[in-house]
Amino acid sequence: MELPQMPELMGLSLLLGLLALMATAAVARGWLRAEEETGRPVGQKANGLPPDKSLKSKKQKQRIRKEKPQQHNFTHRLLAAALKSHNGNISCMDFSSNGKYLATCADDRTIRIWSTKDFLQREHRSMRANVELDHAILVRFSPDCRAFIVWLANGDTLRVFKMTKREDGGYTFTATPEDFPKKHKASIVNIGIADTGKFIMTASSDTTILIWNLKGQVLSTINTNQMNNTYAAISPCSRFVASCGFTPDVKVWEVCFGKKGDFQEVVRAFELKGHSAAVHFFAFSNDSRRMASVSKDGTWKLWDTDVEYKKQQDPYLLRTGRFQEASTMPCRLALSPDSQVLALACGTSIHLYSTRRGEEEERFEQVHGECITDLSFDITGRFLASCGDRAVRLFHNAPGHRAVVEEMTLGVQHCCRHCCLFSRYTPAGNRSKGVS
């Protein structure tokens, strides 16, 4: 057998040697880089012990894990409960007409349905409805409490969810196959369903209010002529639709239906005139006989709207109160069902006023971590609810309780005075015989 020639052996040896040198240099470069980054020799911990293989994986997990935002904490002697199941900021809430449920919507793509009977319990149960590929910014119960409508943030339209009761007492939420058609050209400010179930209202931030039937057909378009709309709502009696905006008044229309329930027309009813600047917000009492408004002029007003407007009778101004915060920033308003208490929210604070005296009775500071987005009394008037971050906070309506006690005391005093006058002019002989 012939041996390989010498030049070929030398070439192979040189190639193997070059590869070995390159590998050694690469390993050394990696060790030097690791020492420069850690400040200590590779393979040694700060305490001189061998490295823990799980340390690197733990650090990676810590980097990946995002810190959750801290929930805003608030305490007050009148705080009844805090509802905390949403993972996003809550934008709207609505009490059902039967008083059993509270619906809330948030940017976490869910709707939560809460049981009002659990408000004073330690645990607050809720049912969840998911909003596919979107999230809701407004929510309203149907009058029969078997459905609710939402306004979609990205879809810019209405979606209807039907509530089907299960055997275990819970509900299944199913969205209707088709959403309402897109009609508004500006951002939405409010939606509502008439308690009669005859129509739906949507209002946008331009000057447009649309009246729909329940099938998604537009019955009428209202031009408010207010430069812009800041708020609009349906009255609890379902007869009226009102709006406020850039002008210093609140305009009210009547939505007319025939005896057979067919839609006829929308006509101007009356106006609330008396503010000197733009109106931020307004609210109806539960019987629609009172309205309250708050304006940029730094005042709130209570009105008697139980008038014969068809005979050109204007609403009566009952009370005016000062609320200076309204002159510097937008605010929201809620009127208790009996119109005895007025709640005003500005920024993260809530102020409660007696409508009888016009004086502030309670104040809650820094209620939420974000600006308050919704404010509402429950249908009984026992609780005031607010939202603005990931929680709904419920307050005892102490001013409302005091107003009831005051009314009862005044009634007793009036009755006593009447009895004293009656007994003064009644002959003693007749009194002794039991003659009244």
Coordinates of C-alpha atoms in Angstrom, one line a residue:
M1 CA 0.0 0.0 0.0
E2 CA 1.3 3.4 -0.9
L3 CA 1.5 6.1 1.7
P4 CA -0.1 9.6 1.0
Q5 CA 2.1 12.1 -0.3
M6 CA 3.7 14.6 2.1
P7 CA 2.1 17.8 0.8
E8 CA -1.4 16.4 1.2
L9 CA -0.8 15.4 4.9
M10 CA 0.6 18.8 5.7
G11 CA -2.4 20.5 4.2
L12 CA -4.9 18.4 6.2
S13 CA -3.0 19.0 9.4
L14 CA -3.0 22.8 8.9
L15 CA -6.7 22.8 8.2
L16 CA -7.5 20.9 11.4
G17 CA -5.3 23.2 13.4
L18 CA -6.9 26.3 12.0
L19 CA -10.4 25.0 12.9
A20 CA -9.3 24.2 16.4
L21 CA -7.9 27.7 16.9
M22 CA -11.1 29.3 15.6
A23 CA -13.2 27.3 18.0
T24 CA -10.9 28.2 21.0
A25 CA -11.1 31.9 20.1
A26 CA -14.9 31.8 19.9
V27 CA -15.2 30.2 23.3
A28 CA -12.8 32.7 24.8
R29 CA -14.6 35.7 23.3
G30 CA -17.9 34.5 24.8
W31 CA -16.4 34.1 28.3
L32 CA -14.9 37.6 28.1
R33 CA -18.2 39.1 27.0
A34 CA -20.0 37.4 29.9
E35 CA -17.5 38.6 32.4
E36 CA -17.8 42.2 31.2
E37 CA -21.6 42.1 31.5
T38 CA -21.8 40.5 34.9
G39 CA -18.6 41.9 36.4
R40 CA -17.5 38.5 37.7
P41 CA -16.0 35.3 36.2
V42 CA -18.4 33.2 34.3
G43 CA -19.6 30.1 36.2
Q44 CA -19.5 31.8 39.6
K45 CA -22.3 33.6 41.5
A46 CA -21.7 36.7 43.6
N47 CA -21.2 34.5 46.7
G48 CA -18.7 32.2 44.9
L49 CA -21.1 29.3 44.4
P50 CA -21.9 27.6 41.1
P51 CA -24.7 29.4 39.0
D52 CA -28.3 28.4 39.4
K53 CA -29.6 27.2 36.0
S54 CA -33.2 28.4 36.9
L55 CA -32.0 31.9 37.6
K56 CA -32.0 32.9 33.9
S57 CA -35.5 31.5 33.3
K58 CA -36.8 33.3 36.4
K59 CA -35.4 36.6 35.2
Q60 CA -36.9 36.1 31.7
K61 CA -40.3 35.4 33.3
Q62 CA -40.1 38.6 35.4
R63 CA -39.3 40.6 32.3
I64 CA -42.2 39.2 30.4
R65 CA -44.8 39.6 33.2
K66 CA -46.4 43.0 33.1
E67 CA -47.4 44.8 36.2
K68 CA -51.2 45.2 36.6
P69 CA -52.4 48.7 37.4
Q70 CA -53.2 49.2 41.0
Q71 CA -56.9 49.4 41.9
H72 CA -57.9 52.7 43.3
N73 CA -58.8 52.5 46.9
F74 CA -61.6 54.6 48.5
T75 CA -63.3 54.5 51.9
H76 CA -66.1 56.5 53.3
R77 CA -68.7 56.0 56.1
L78 CA -71.5 56.1 53.5
L79 CA -69.8 53.7 51.0
A80 CA -72.1 50.6 50.8
A81 CA -70.2 48.5 48.4
A82 CA -67.6 48.4 45.5
L83 CA -68.2 46.1 42.6
K84 CA -64.9 44.9 41.2
S85 CA -65.0 42.2 38.4
H86 CA -64.1 44.2 35.3
N87 CA -60.6 44.2 34.0
G88 CA -61.0 47.5 32.2
N89 CA -62.4 51.0 32.9
I90 CA -66.2 51.1 33.1
S91 CA -67.9 53.6 30.8
C92 CA -71.6 53.2 31.5
M93 CA -74.1 51.5 33.7
D94 CA -77.9 51.0 33.9
F95 CA -80.4 49.7 36.4
S96 CA -83.2 47.5 35.2
S97 CA -86.8 48.7 35.5
N98 CA -87.7 45.9 37.9
G99 CA -84.8 46.9 40.2
K100 CA -83.2 43.5 40.2
Y101 CA -80.1 44.1 38.1
L102 CA -77.4 46.6 37.3
A103 CA -75.6 46.3 33.9
T104 CA -72.1 47.7 33.4
C105 CA -69.9 47.9 30.3
A106 CA -66.1 48.3 30.1
D107 CA -63.3 48.4 27.6
D108 CA -62.4 44.8 28.6
R109 CA -65.0 43.6 25.9
T110 CA -67.5 42.5 28.5
I111 CA -70.9 43.4 29.9
R112 CA -71.5 42.5 33.6
I113 CA -75.0 41.9 35.0
W114 CA -75.0 42.4 38.8
S115 CA -77.7 41.3 41.3
T116 CA -78.9 44.3 43.3
K117 CA -79.9 42.1 46.3
D118 CA -76.1 41.3 46.8
F119 CA -75.1 45.0 47.1
L120 CA -74.8 44.8 50.9
Q121 CA -73.3 41.3 50.9
R122 CA -69.6 40.5 51.1
E123 CA -69.5 38.9 47.7
H124 CA -71.0 40.5 44.7
R125 CA -72.1 38.0 42.0
S126 CA -72.2 39.0 38.3
M127 CA -72.9 37.4 35.0
R128 CA -70.7 38.1 32.0
A129 CA -71.6 38.7 28.4
N130 CA -68.8 39.0 25.9
V131 CA -68.7 41.5 23.0
E132 CA -67.0 39.9 20.1
L133 CA -64.2 41.9 18.3
D134 CA -65.3 45.1 19.9
H135 CA -66.3 46.7 23.2
A136 CA -69.3 48.6 24.4
I137 CA -69.3 52.2 25.7
L138 CA -73.1 52.5 26.5
V139 CA -75.6 49.9 27.8
R140 CA -79.4 50.0 28.4
F141 CA -81.8 47.4 29.6
S142 CA -85.0 46.7 27.7
P143 CA -88.3 47.5 29.6
D144 CA -89.1 43.8 30.1
C145 CA -85.5 43.1 31.3
R146 CA -85.1 40.2 28.8
A147 CA -82.6 42.0 26.6
F148 CA -80.2 45.0 26.6
I149 CA -78.7 47.1 23.9
V150 CA -75.1 48.4 23.6
W151 CA -73.3 51.0 21.5
L152 CA -70.2 49.5 19.9
A153 CA -67.0 51.6 20.2
N154 CA -65.4 50.5 17.0
G155 CA -68.6 49.5 15.1
D156 CA -70.3 52.8 15.8
T157 CA -73.7 51.2 15.9
L158 CA -76.2 49.4 18.2
R159 CA -76.1 45.7 19.0
V160 CA -78.9 43.9 20.8
F161 CA -78.3 41.1 23.3
K162 CA -81.1 38.7 24.3
M163 CA -81.1 37.2 27.8
T164 CA -82.3 33.6 28.1
K165 CA -82.7 32.1 31.6
R166 CA -81.1 28.7 32.3
E167 CA -82.3 26.0 34.6
D168 CA -79.7 26.8 37.1
G169 CA -81.0 30.4 37.5
G170 CA -78.3 32.0 35.4
Y171 CA -78.6 33.6 31.9
T172 CA -77.3 33.0 28.5
F173 CA -76.5 36.1 26.4
T174 CA -76.9 36.0 22.7
A175 CA -76.3 38.8 20.2
T176 CA -78.8 39.2 17.4
P177 CA -77.4 38.2 14.0
E178 CA -77.3 41.8 12.6
D179 CA -76.4 45.1 14.2
F180 CA -78.4 48.3 13.5
P181 CA -77.3 50.2 10.3
K182 CA -74.8 53.0 10.7
K183 CA -76.5 56.3 10.5
H184 CA -74.6 58.7 12.8
K185 CA -71.7 60.7 11.4
A186 CA -70.3 61.9 14.8
S187 CA -69.4 60.3 18.1
I188 CA -72.3 59.1 20.2
V189 CA -73.3 60.8 23.5
N190 CA -76.2 58.6 24.7
I191 CA -78.7 55.9 23.9
G192 CA -82.0 54.9 25.4
I193 CA -85.1 52.7 25.2
A194 CA -88.6 54.0 26.0
D195 CA -90.2 52.2 28.9
T196 CA -93.2 51.5 26.6
G197 CA -90.9 49.6 24.3
K198 CA -92.1 51.6 21.3
F199 CA -88.8 53.2 20.3
I200 CA -85.1 53.6 20.8
M201 CA -83.2 56.9 20.8
T202 CA -79.6 57.6 19.8
A203 CA -77.9 61.0 20.0
S204 CA -74.6 62.0 18.6
S205 CA -72.3 64.9 19.4
D206 CA -73.2 67.0 16.3
T207 CA -76.9 68.1 16.4
T208 CA -78.5 64.7 15.5
I209 CA -81.0 62.6 17.5
L210 CA -82.4 59.5 15.8
I211 CA -85.7 57.8 16.8
W212 CA -85.7 54.1 15.8
N213 CA -88.2 51.3 16.0
L214 CA -87.0 48.0 17.6
K215 CA -86.3 46.5 14.2
G216 CA -83.5 49.0 13.4
Q217 CA -85.5 51.3 11.1
V218 CA -85.3 55.1 11.6
L219 CA -88.6 56.7 12.4
S220 CA -87.5 60.3 12.7
T221 CA -84.5 62.5 12.7
I222 CA -84.3 65.5 15.1
N223 CA -82.0 68.4 14.5
T224 CA -81.4 70.1 17.9
N225 CA -79.9 73.3 16.4
Q226 CA -77.7 73.6 19.5
M227 CA -74.3 73.7 17.7
N228 CA -73.5 70.4 19.4
N229 CA -75.2 67.9 21.7
T230 CA -73.6 67.1 25.1
Y231 CA -76.4 64.9 26.4
A232 CA -79.8 63.5 25.4
A233 CA -82.3 61.2 27.2
I234 CA -85.8 59.7 27.1
S235 CA -88.1 60.7 30.0
P236 CA -89.3 57.8 32.3
C237 CA -92.8 58.3 31.0
S238 CA -91.6 57.6 27.5
R239 CA -93.4 60.7 26.1
F240 CA -90.5 63.0 25.8
V241 CA -86.9 63.2 24.4
A242 CA -84.7 66.0 25.6
S243 CA -81.3 67.3 24.7
C244 CA -78.8 70.0 25.9
G245 CA -75.6 71.4 24.3
F246 CA -73.9 74.6 23.4
T247 CA -77.0 76.8 24.0
P248 CA -78.1 77.8 27.5
D249 CA -81.3 75.8 27.5
V250 CA -82.7 72.2 27.5
K251 CA -85.0 71.4 24.6
V252 CA -87.8 68.8 24.9
W253 CA -89.8 67.1 22.2
E254 CA -92.8 64.8 22.4
V255 CA -92.7 61.5 20.5
C256 CA -96.3 60.9 19.4
F257 CA -97.9 57.5 18.7
G258 CA -101.4 56.7 17.6
K259 CA -104.0 54.7 19.6
K260 CA -102.9 51.5 17.7
G261 CA -99.3 52.1 18.7
D262 CA -98.2 53.3 15.2
F263 CA -95.6 56.1 15.1
Q264 CA -96.9 59.5 14.1
E265 CA -94.5 62.4 14.6
V266 CA -92.0 64.2 16.8
V267 CA -93.1 67.7 17.9
R268 CA -91.5 70.4 20.1
A269 CA -93.0 70.4 23.6
F270 CA -91.2 73.0 25.8
E271 CA -87.8 74.3 26.9
L272 CA -86.0 74.9 30.1
K273 CA -84.8 78.5 29.9
G274 CA -82.9 80.3 32.7
H275 CA -79.2 79.4 32.4
S276 CA -76.8 81.9 31.0
A277 CA -74.3 79.5 29.5
A278 CA -74.1 76.0 27.9
V279 CA -75.9 73.2 29.8
H280 CA -73.6 70.2 30.7
F281 CA -76.3 67.7 31.8
F282 CA -79.9 67.2 32.9
A283 CA -82.0 64.5 34.4
F284 CA -85.7 63.6 34.9
S285 CA -87.4 62.5 38.2
N286 CA -88.9 59.1 38.2
D287 CA -92.4 60.4 37.4
S288 CA -91.1 62.9 34.8
R289 CA -92.8 65.8 36.7
R290 CA -89.4 67.3 37.7
M291 CA -86.2 68.0 35.8
A292 CA -82.8 69.2 37.0
S293 CA -80.0 70.8 34.9
V294 CA -76.5 72.0 35.5
S295 CA -74.7 74.6 33.4
K296 CA -71.4 76.2 32.7
D297 CA -72.7 79.3 34.4
G298 CA -71.9 77.6 37.7
T299 CA -75.5 76.8 38.8
W300 CA -77.9 73.9 38.9
K301 CA -81.6 74.3 38.6
L302 CA -84.7 72.3 39.6
W303 CA -87.8 72.6 37.4
D304 CA -91.5 71.7 37.6
T305 CA -92.3 70.3 34.2
D306 CA -95.8 69.1 35.0
V307 CA -97.3 71.8 32.8
E308 CA -99.8 72.1 30.0
Y309 CA -97.3 72.8 27.3
K310 CA -99.8 72.5 24.6
K311 CA -101.4 75.6 26.0
Q312 CA -98.0 77.4 25.9
Q313 CA -97.4 77.0 29.6
D314 CA -93.7 77.1 30.5
P315 CA -92.0 75.0 33.2
Y316 CA -91.7 76.6 36.7
L317 CA -88.3 77.2 38.2
L318 CA -88.4 75.7 41.7
R319 CA -84.8 76.1 43.0
T320 CA -81.4 77.4 41.9
G321 CA -78.1 76.3 43.6
R322 CA -74.5 77.2 43.2
F323 CA -72.0 74.7 41.8
Q324 CA -68.8 76.6 40.9
E325 CA -67.0 73.5 39.6
A326 CA -69.3 73.4 36.6
S327 CA -67.9 76.7 35.3
T328 CA -64.4 75.2 34.8
M329 CA -65.0 71.6 33.6
P330 CA -67.8 69.3 32.4
C331 CA -69.9 67.5 35.0
R332 CA -72.7 64.9 35.3
L333 CA -75.9 65.0 37.2
A334 CA -78.3 62.5 38.7
L335 CA -81.7 63.2 40.3
S336 CA -83.2 60.9 42.9
P337 CA -86.5 59.2 42.0
D338 CA -88.4 61.4 44.4
S339 CA -86.4 64.5 43.3
Q340 CA -85.3 65.3 46.9
V341 CA -81.6 64.8 46.2
L342 CA -79.4 66.1 43.4
A343 CA -76.0 64.4 42.8
L344 CA -73.3 66.3 40.8
A345 CA -70.1 64.6 39.6
C346 CA -67.1 66.7 38.5
G347 CA -63.7 65.1 37.9
T348 CA -63.4 62.4 40.5
S349 CA -65.6 63.9 43.2
I350 CA -69.3 63.7 43.9
H351 CA -71.5 66.4 45.6
L352 CA -75.0 65.8 47.0
Y353 CA -77.5 68.6 47.4
S354 CA -80.9 68.9 49.0
T355 CA -83.3 70.2 46.4
R356 CA -85.5 71.5 49.2
R357 CA -82.9 73.9 50.7
G358 CA -80.4 74.1 47.8
E359 CA -77.5 73.3 50.2
E360 CA -74.7 70.8 49.9
E361 CA -75.2 67.9 52.3
E362 CA -72.5 65.4 51.4
R363 CA -69.2 65.4 49.4
F364 CA -67.1 62.4 48.3
E365 CA -63.6 63.3 47.2
Q366 CA -61.4 61.2 44.8
V367 CA -64.0 58.5 44.5
H368 CA -62.3 56.9 41.4
G369 CA -58.9 56.8 39.9
E370 CA -60.2 58.3 36.7
C371 CA -62.8 60.9 35.9
I372 CA -66.4 59.7 36.7
T373 CA -68.1 58.5 33.5
D374 CA -71.6 57.7 34.9
L375 CA -73.7 58.5 37.9
S376 CA -77.1 57.1 38.8
F377 CA -79.6 56.5 41.6
D378 CA -81.2 53.0 41.8
I379 CA -85.0 52.9 41.3
T380 CA -85.7 52.9 45.0
G381 CA -83.5 55.9 45.8
R382 CA -81.6 54.0 48.5
F383 CA -78.3 53.9 46.6
L384 CA -76.2 56.2 44.4
A385 CA -73.9 54.4 42.0
S386 CA -70.8 55.9 40.2
C387 CA -68.2 54.5 37.9
G388 CA -65.0 55.8 36.4
D389 CA -62.2 53.2 36.8
R390 CA -62.6 49.4 37.1
A391 CA -65.1 49.6 39.9
V392 CA -68.6 50.7 40.6
R393 CA -69.0 52.4 44.0
L394 CA -72.4 52.4 45.8
F395 CA -73.2 55.0 48.4
H396 CA -76.1 55.1 50.9
N397 CA -78.4 58.0 50.0
A398 CA -78.2 59.6 53.5
P399 CA -79.6 63.0 52.3
G400 CA -82.6 61.1 50.8
H401 CA -83.2 59.4 54.1
R402 CA -83.0 62.7 56.0
A403 CA -85.4 64.3 53.5
V404 CA -88.0 61.5 54.2
V405 CA -87.6 62.0 58.0
E406 CA -88.0 65.8 57.6
E407 CA -91.2 65.3 55.6
M408 CA -92.6 62.9 58.2
T409 CA -91.7 65.3 61.0
L410 CA -93.3 68.2 59.2
G411 CA -96.4 66.1 58.6
V412 CA -96.7 65.1 62.2
Q413 CA -96.2 68.8 63.3
H414 CA -98.9 69.9 60.9
C415 CA -101.2 67.2 62.1
C416 CA -100.6 68.2 65.8
R417 CA -101.3 71.8 65.0
H418 CA -104.5 70.9 63.3
C419 CA -105.6 68.7 66.2
C420 CA -104.8 71.5 68.7
L421 CA -106.8 74.0 66.7
F422 CA -109.7 71.5 66.4
S423 CA -109.7 70.8 70.1
R424 CA -109.5 74.5 71.0
Y425 CA -112.8 75.2 69.3
T426 CA -114.6 72.0 70.3
P427 CA -116.9 72.2 73.4
A428 CA -115.5 70.4 76.4
G429 CA -118.8 68.5 76.9
N430 CA -118.7 67.1 73.4
R431 CA -115.0 66.0 73.9
S432 CA -115.9 64.2 77.1
K433 CA -118.7 62.4 75.2
G434 CA -116.4 61.4 72.4
V435 CA -118.0 63.7 69.9
S436 CA -115.4 64.8 67.2

